[in-house]
Amino acid sequence: MSRERIVTGKPVTEEEEAFSWSLRPKTLDEYIGQSAVVKKLAISLESAKKRGEPQEHMLLYGPPGLGKTTLAHIVSKEMNARLITASGPTLNRIADLMGILTNLDKGDVFFIDEIHRLPTNVEEFIYPAMEDFRVDFVVDKGPFSKVINVPLKRFTLIGASTRVGLLSAPLRDRFGISYHLDFYPPEDMFKIVVRSAEILGVNIDKEGGQIIAGCSRGTPRIANRLLRRSRDYALVKADSHITAEVAKKSLEMEGIDNRGLDDLDRKFLRIITDYYQGGPVGIEAIAATLAEETSTLEELVEPYLLKIGFLTRTKRGRSVTHETYKHLGLPFNGSVQESLFD
């Protein structure tokens, strides 16, 4: 993206990602939220251990920042297995994948982030590896070519995707388990903020924690990022104590309002209300007006707006709801409220 957003579920910097890792749960018992997924996963892992077999191939999908990578690490730890990680866009050659697969030991967990971005030839190469634990490697070309069948040790593939709709049906069908991670409710977000504050040694009261949780867009990664910003603000302005007032001021300074919306979110909504009378309008027109990629808006802006009921999406395009006008203060004077937390 052309600008840094602190309310995106994706990592912003390598430093932040390292900071985030120190706050992530290491076991299922420590994991907060996604209770249905955690319960099913616990049973599946326990069953695999009792059978003495690797865990089934698993697909985790949902918006960024909800804990897909964390769950992959927890699975490897619970199964006492080695974790090998890769990203879909980086596996652009069959040779890259071949090298990883042939070096996997029995029970190893192979985690592919953004698996929907695997090139087609690489994706097709992985099919027999998932089904039959073998790969067919072609040597030479033309009339002299021959296929070498290479057996693999039984491993667990965990794929993570933020856009499961882009995943091909043949690949999706080869996963034995599929779990959808959804945005966290406010009560779980509050528990996550309190847990992170304890780990960091941050002095935060209940009201301050609730403000940060309510602005975190149901996403743990955003919650930890906002907690860090509020901690820095409190250290300089409020004797290191995060109260409700301190949390509000630190978030307002970042341009975040009481629903967790930032400048890009509000511009997105204002384009629909001001330029297109509330919609419907195509995503391409919105993207062109904002000078943003349509994929950026579809992946990082729209999911949360849809979740909180500020946006509807139909075949005719995007439309805003009455709640959007109410939040922006538009029915009466067409201007946004002075305070982001009014």
Short mmCIF file of C-alpha atoms in Angstrom, two decimals:
data_model
loop_
_atom_site.label_atom_id
_atom_site.label_comp_id
_atom_site.label_asym_id
_atom_site.label_seq_id
_atom_site.Cartn_x
_atom_site.Cartn_y
_atom_site.Cartn_z
CA MET A 1 0.00 0.00 0.00
CA SER A 2 1.05 3.60 -0.47
CA ARG A 3 0.55 4.52 3.17
CA GLU A 4 1.15 2.77 6.47
CA ARG A 5 -2.00 1.68 8.25
CA ILE A 6 -1.89 0.62 11.87
CA VAL A 7 -5.38 -0.92 11.68
CA THR A 8 -4.39 -3.46 9.07
CA GLY A 9 -4.20 -7.10 10.12
CA LYS A 10 -0.99 -7.55 8.13
CA PRO A 11 2.48 -7.01 9.67
CA VAL A 12 3.72 -3.45 9.20
CA THR A 13 7.44 -3.89 9.92
CA GLU A 14 9.81 -6.74 10.78
CA GLU A 15 10.42 -5.12 14.17
CA GLU A 16 6.71 -5.18 14.92
CA GLU A 17 6.43 -8.80 13.83
CA ALA A 18 9.24 -9.74 16.26
CA PHE A 19 7.41 -7.80 18.98
CA SER A 20 4.16 -9.58 18.10
CA TRP A 21 5.76 -13.02 18.44
CA SER A 22 6.60 -12.34 22.09
CA LEU A 23 2.88 -11.93 22.80
CA ARG A 24 1.52 -14.93 20.91
CA PRO A 25 0.15 -17.95 22.79
CA LYS A 26 2.32 -21.06 22.63
CA THR A 27 -0.34 -23.70 23.42
CA LEU A 28 -4.05 -24.23 22.82
CA ASP A 29 -4.69 -23.67 26.54
CA GLU A 30 -3.24 -20.15 26.22
CA TYR A 31 -5.19 -19.37 23.04
CA ILE A 32 -8.01 -16.86 23.57
CA GLY A 33 -11.08 -16.85 21.34
CA GLN A 34 -12.08 -18.90 18.27
CA SER A 35 -13.54 -21.38 20.77
CA ALA A 36 -15.27 -23.60 18.19
CA VAL A 37 -12.06 -23.94 16.16
CA VAL A 38 -9.93 -24.57 19.25
CA LYS A 39 -12.27 -27.30 20.55
CA LYS A 40 -12.34 -29.15 17.22
CA LEU A 41 -8.60 -28.77 16.76
CA ALA A 42 -7.88 -30.09 20.26
CA ILE A 43 -9.88 -33.25 19.55
CA SER A 44 -8.22 -33.71 16.16
CA LEU A 45 -4.72 -33.34 17.61
CA GLU A 46 -5.44 -35.69 20.50
CA SER A 47 -6.83 -38.29 18.10
CA ALA A 48 -3.76 -38.05 15.86
CA LYS A 49 -1.44 -38.49 18.85
CA LYS A 50 -3.34 -41.54 20.09
CA ARG A 51 -3.19 -43.09 16.62
CA GLY A 52 0.50 -42.31 16.39
CA GLU A 53 -0.04 -40.58 13.05
CA PRO A 54 0.67 -37.06 11.74
CA GLN A 55 -2.14 -34.53 11.90
CA GLU A 56 -4.38 -34.30 8.82
CA HIS A 57 -3.68 -31.60 6.23
CA MET A 58 -5.35 -28.42 7.42
CA LEU A 59 -6.62 -25.25 5.77
CA LEU A 60 -6.96 -22.09 7.88
CA TYR A 61 -8.69 -19.13 6.29
CA GLY A 62 -9.95 -15.73 7.30
CA PRO A 63 -8.85 -12.07 7.38
CA PRO A 64 -5.20 -11.29 8.23
CA GLY A 65 -4.07 -10.97 11.84
CA LEU A 66 -6.53 -13.44 13.39
CA GLY A 67 -4.04 -16.16 14.39
CA LYS A 68 -3.59 -18.55 11.44
CA THR A 69 0.20 -18.57 11.73
CA THR A 70 -0.05 -18.83 15.52
CA LEU A 71 -2.25 -21.93 15.22
CA ALA A 72 0.26 -23.53 12.82
CA HIS A 73 3.01 -23.05 15.40
CA ILE A 74 0.74 -24.44 18.14
CA VAL A 75 -0.04 -27.53 16.04
CA SER A 76 3.67 -28.26 15.55
CA LYS A 77 4.32 -27.78 19.27
CA GLU A 78 1.37 -29.95 20.33
CA MET A 79 2.49 -32.69 17.93
CA ASN A 80 6.13 -32.30 19.04
CA ALA A 81 7.02 -31.80 15.38
CA ARG A 82 9.32 -29.57 13.39
CA LEU A 83 7.73 -26.59 11.61
CA ILE A 84 8.87 -25.52 8.15
CA THR A 85 7.36 -22.29 6.83
CA ALA A 86 7.01 -20.83 3.36
CA SER A 87 4.83 -18.33 1.52
CA GLY A 88 2.81 -18.95 -1.62
CA PRO A 89 4.39 -16.12 -3.68
CA THR A 90 7.94 -17.29 -2.86
CA LEU A 91 7.34 -20.87 -4.04
CA ASN A 92 7.44 -19.92 -7.71
CA ARG A 93 9.49 -22.88 -8.93
CA ILE A 94 8.83 -26.61 -8.66
CA ALA A 95 12.47 -27.09 -7.64
CA ASP A 96 11.89 -24.88 -4.56
CA LEU A 97 8.98 -27.05 -3.42
CA MET A 98 10.78 -30.28 -4.32
CA GLY A 99 13.68 -29.35 -2.07
CA ILE A 100 11.40 -28.70 0.90
CA LEU A 101 9.20 -31.79 0.47
CA THR A 102 12.07 -34.27 0.10
CA ASN A 103 13.68 -32.96 3.30
CA LEU A 104 10.57 -33.36 5.46
CA ASP A 105 10.68 -36.01 8.19
CA LYS A 106 7.69 -38.01 9.38
CA GLY A 107 5.24 -35.80 11.25
CA ASP A 108 6.83 -32.50 10.19
CA VAL A 109 4.45 -29.58 9.73
CA PHE A 110 4.83 -27.68 6.46
CA PHE A 111 3.10 -24.29 6.69
CA ILE A 112 2.36 -22.31 3.52
CA ASP A 113 1.06 -18.80 4.13
CA GLU A 114 -1.06 -17.14 1.42
CA ILE A 115 -1.40 -20.54 -0.22
CA HIS A 116 -3.93 -19.18 -2.73
CA ARG A 117 -1.02 -17.37 -4.41
CA LEU A 118 0.82 -20.55 -5.40
CA PRO A 119 1.59 -20.67 -9.14
CA THR A 120 -0.57 -23.21 -10.98
CA ASN A 121 2.31 -25.52 -11.90
CA VAL A 122 3.57 -25.59 -8.31
CA GLU A 123 0.05 -26.17 -6.97
CA GLU A 124 -0.49 -29.15 -9.28
CA PHE A 125 2.89 -30.58 -8.27
CA ILE A 126 1.79 -30.67 -4.63
CA TYR A 127 -1.39 -32.72 -5.26
CA PRO A 128 0.26 -36.20 -5.18
CA ALA A 129 2.40 -35.07 -2.25
CA MET A 130 -0.73 -34.36 -0.22
CA GLU A 131 -2.70 -37.43 -1.33
CA ASP A 132 -0.14 -40.20 -1.78
CA PHE A 133 2.98 -38.73 -0.15
CA ARG A 134 4.97 -38.91 -3.36
CA VAL A 135 6.04 -36.56 -6.11
CA ASP A 136 6.63 -37.22 -9.79
CA PHE A 137 9.79 -35.53 -11.02
CA VAL A 138 10.40 -35.26 -14.77
CA VAL A 139 14.01 -35.69 -15.92
CA ASP A 140 15.18 -34.50 -19.37
CA LYS A 141 12.87 -33.35 -22.15
CA GLY A 142 11.25 -34.68 -25.28
CA PRO A 143 11.68 -38.36 -26.24
CA PHE A 144 14.40 -38.81 -23.62
CA SER A 145 12.26 -37.60 -20.71
CA LYS A 146 11.30 -39.95 -17.93
CA VAL A 147 9.30 -39.64 -14.73
CA ILE A 148 10.96 -40.47 -11.44
CA ASN A 149 8.61 -41.31 -8.59
CA VAL A 150 10.01 -39.93 -5.33
CA PRO A 151 8.36 -41.18 -2.09
CA LEU A 152 7.89 -38.73 0.76
CA LYS A 153 7.58 -39.21 4.49
CA ARG A 154 4.12 -38.55 5.94
CA PHE A 155 3.87 -34.88 6.82
CA THR A 156 1.18 -32.35 7.66
CA LEU A 157 0.51 -29.48 5.29
CA ILE A 158 -1.13 -26.42 6.82
CA GLY A 159 -2.27 -23.81 4.34
CA ALA A 160 -3.33 -20.31 5.36
CA SER A 161 -5.34 -17.99 3.15
CA THR A 162 -6.88 -14.56 3.51
CA ARG A 163 -8.86 -15.05 0.28
CA VAL A 164 -10.12 -18.61 0.23
CA GLY A 165 -12.32 -17.85 -2.77
CA LEU A 166 -9.17 -17.66 -4.90
CA LEU A 167 -8.16 -21.19 -3.85
CA SER A 168 -8.74 -23.74 -6.61
CA ALA A 169 -11.30 -26.47 -5.87
CA PRO A 170 -8.81 -29.35 -6.43
CA LEU A 171 -6.40 -27.92 -3.84
CA ARG A 172 -9.15 -27.04 -1.37
CA ASP A 173 -10.59 -30.56 -1.58
CA ARG A 174 -7.27 -32.14 -0.62
CA PHE A 175 -7.35 -30.66 2.87
CA GLY A 176 -8.89 -33.03 5.40
CA ILE A 177 -9.76 -30.18 7.77
CA SER A 178 -10.83 -26.60 7.07
CA TYR A 179 -11.21 -23.99 9.80
CA HIS A 180 -12.56 -20.48 9.31
CA LEU A 181 -11.19 -17.85 11.68
CA ASP A 182 -13.58 -14.94 12.16
CA PHE A 183 -13.18 -11.53 13.81
CA TYR A 184 -13.06 -11.76 17.61
CA PRO A 185 -15.94 -10.43 19.76
CA PRO A 186 -15.21 -7.49 22.11
CA GLU A 187 -15.03 -9.69 25.23
CA ASP A 188 -12.29 -11.85 23.72
CA MET A 189 -10.44 -8.79 22.45
CA PHE A 190 -10.47 -7.35 25.97
CA LYS A 191 -8.95 -10.57 27.35
CA ILE A 192 -6.24 -10.42 24.68
CA VAL A 193 -5.41 -6.80 25.53
CA VAL A 194 -5.21 -7.60 29.26
CA ARG A 195 -3.01 -10.64 28.61
CA SER A 196 -0.64 -8.66 26.37
CA ALA A 197 -0.49 -5.82 28.89
CA GLU A 198 0.51 -8.27 31.62
CA ILE A 199 3.27 -9.76 29.46
CA LEU A 200 4.58 -6.27 28.64
CA GLY A 201 4.24 -5.02 32.21
CA VAL A 202 1.89 -2.24 31.09
CA ASN A 203 -0.28 -0.51 33.69
CA ILE A 204 -3.77 -0.38 32.17
CA ASP A 205 -7.18 -0.05 33.80
CA LYS A 206 -10.35 -1.81 32.72
CA GLU A 207 -11.80 1.17 30.84
CA GLY A 208 -8.56 1.78 28.96
CA GLY A 209 -8.41 -1.87 27.97
CA GLN A 210 -12.00 -1.78 26.75
CA ILE A 211 -11.31 1.29 24.59
CA ILE A 212 -8.34 -0.40 22.91
CA ALA A 213 -10.24 -3.67 22.49
CA GLY A 214 -13.21 -1.87 20.94
CA CYS A 215 -10.99 -0.14 18.38
CA SER A 216 -9.02 -3.25 17.41
CA ARG A 217 -11.41 -4.38 14.67
CA GLY A 218 -11.72 -7.83 16.23
CA THR A 219 -8.08 -8.55 15.32
CA PRO A 220 -5.42 -9.53 17.88
CA ARG A 221 -2.52 -8.18 15.82
CA ILE A 222 -4.18 -4.75 15.68
CA ALA A 223 -4.96 -4.90 19.41
CA ASN A 224 -1.29 -5.50 20.25
CA ARG A 225 -0.24 -2.69 17.90
CA LEU A 226 -2.68 -0.21 19.46
CA LEU A 227 -1.62 -1.30 22.95
CA ARG A 228 1.97 -0.56 22.02
CA ARG A 229 1.07 2.92 20.70
CA SER A 230 -1.00 3.65 23.83
CA ARG A 231 1.85 2.44 26.04
CA ASP A 232 4.24 4.87 24.34
CA TYR A 233 1.76 7.74 24.67
CA ALA A 234 1.13 6.95 28.35
CA LEU A 235 4.87 6.76 29.05
CA VAL A 236 5.34 10.31 27.78
CA LYS A 237 2.03 11.95 28.73
CA ALA A 238 0.42 10.03 31.61
CA ASP A 239 2.94 8.46 34.01
CA SER A 240 2.80 5.13 32.13
CA HIS A 241 -0.83 4.49 33.14
CA ILE A 242 -3.32 3.76 30.34
CA THR A 243 -6.73 5.05 31.35
CA ALA A 244 -9.78 5.45 29.13
CA GLU A 245 -8.83 9.08 28.46
CA VAL A 246 -5.22 8.19 27.64
CA ALA A 247 -6.35 5.42 25.30
CA LYS A 248 -8.76 7.76 23.50
CA LYS A 249 -6.15 10.49 23.05
CA SER A 250 -3.47 8.11 21.80
CA LEU A 251 -5.87 6.56 19.28
CA GLU A 252 -7.24 9.92 18.14
CA MET A 253 -3.66 11.03 17.52
CA GLU A 254 -3.37 8.04 15.16
CA GLY A 255 -6.61 9.04 13.40
CA ILE A 256 -8.60 6.07 14.73
CA ASP A 257 -12.21 6.58 15.79
CA ASN A 258 -14.37 4.75 18.31
CA ARG A 259 -15.26 1.98 15.85
CA GLY A 260 -11.64 1.34 14.88
CA LEU A 261 -11.92 3.11 11.51
CA ASP A 262 -8.97 5.07 10.15
CA ASP A 263 -8.64 7.73 7.47
CA LEU A 264 -8.73 5.23 4.58
CA ASP A 265 -11.90 3.57 5.92
CA ARG A 266 -13.64 6.90 6.29
CA LYS A 267 -12.53 8.07 2.82
CA PHE A 268 -13.83 4.80 1.38
CA LEU A 269 -17.23 5.38 2.98
CA ARG A 270 -17.32 9.10 2.15
CA ILE A 271 -16.69 8.40 -1.54
CA ILE A 272 -19.80 6.22 -1.60
CA THR A 273 -21.92 8.74 0.33
CA ASP A 274 -20.67 11.93 -1.34
CA TYR A 275 -19.93 10.83 -4.91
CA TYR A 276 -22.42 8.02 -5.43
CA GLN A 277 -25.36 8.94 -3.15
CA GLY A 278 -24.78 5.92 -0.95
CA GLY A 279 -24.32 3.41 -3.77
CA PRO A 280 -24.40 0.95 -5.29
CA VAL A 281 -21.03 1.59 -6.95
CA GLY A 282 -18.42 -0.78 -8.36
CA ILE A 283 -15.24 -1.45 -6.42
CA GLU A 284 -13.17 -0.42 -9.45
CA ALA A 285 -14.66 3.10 -9.36
CA ILE A 286 -13.96 3.41 -5.63
CA ALA A 287 -10.39 2.16 -6.08
CA ALA A 288 -9.76 4.61 -8.92
CA THR A 289 -11.03 7.53 -6.84
CA LEU A 290 -8.89 6.50 -3.86
CA ALA A 291 -5.86 5.65 -6.03
CA GLU A 292 -5.72 2.23 -4.35
CA GLU A 293 -5.62 -1.31 -5.70
CA THR A 294 -8.97 -3.10 -5.72
CA SER A 295 -7.31 -6.09 -4.01
CA THR A 296 -6.19 -3.82 -1.16
CA LEU A 297 -9.73 -2.57 -0.59
CA GLU A 298 -11.28 -6.04 -0.91
CA GLU A 299 -8.79 -7.67 1.45
CA LEU A 300 -7.96 -4.99 4.04
CA VAL A 301 -10.85 -2.50 4.11
CA GLU A 302 -14.11 -4.17 3.15
CA PRO A 303 -14.17 -7.25 5.44
CA TYR A 304 -14.42 -5.24 8.65
CA LEU A 305 -16.88 -2.70 7.21
CA LEU A 306 -19.08 -5.59 6.12
CA LYS A 307 -18.76 -7.23 9.53
CA ILE A 308 -19.92 -4.16 11.47
CA GLY A 309 -22.76 -3.42 9.05
CA PHE A 310 -21.40 -0.23 7.50
CA LEU A 311 -21.23 -1.71 4.01
CA THR A 312 -23.27 -4.07 1.83
CA ARG A 313 -22.00 -5.83 -1.26
CA THR A 314 -24.22 -6.97 -4.13
CA LYS A 315 -23.83 -7.77 -7.84
CA ARG A 316 -24.57 -4.13 -8.59
CA GLY A 317 -21.76 -2.89 -6.35
CA ARG A 318 -21.12 -1.49 -2.87
CA SER A 319 -23.61 0.47 -0.80
CA VAL A 320 -23.39 2.03 2.64
CA THR A 321 -26.02 1.61 5.35
CA HIS A 322 -27.89 3.93 7.67
CA GLU A 323 -25.30 3.13 10.36
CA THR A 324 -22.61 4.60 8.12
CA TYR A 325 -24.43 7.94 7.81
CA LYS A 326 -25.02 7.95 11.55
CA HIS A 327 -21.37 7.22 12.33
CA LEU A 328 -20.08 9.90 9.95
CA GLY A 329 -22.65 12.45 11.11
CA LEU A 330 -23.82 13.02 7.55
CA PRO A 331 -27.68 13.14 7.65
CA PHE A 332 -27.73 16.64 9.10
CA ASN A 333 -24.68 18.69 8.11
CA GLY A 334 -22.59 16.42 5.86
CA SER A 335 -19.49 16.67 8.04
CA VAL A 336 -17.66 14.30 10.34
CA GLN A 337 -17.85 14.87 14.07
CA GLU A 338 -15.06 16.96 15.61
CA SER A 339 -14.01 14.24 18.03
CA LEU A 340 -13.45 10.75 16.70
CA PHE A 341 -14.88 9.35 19.92
CA ASP A 342 -18.14 11.34 20.02
#
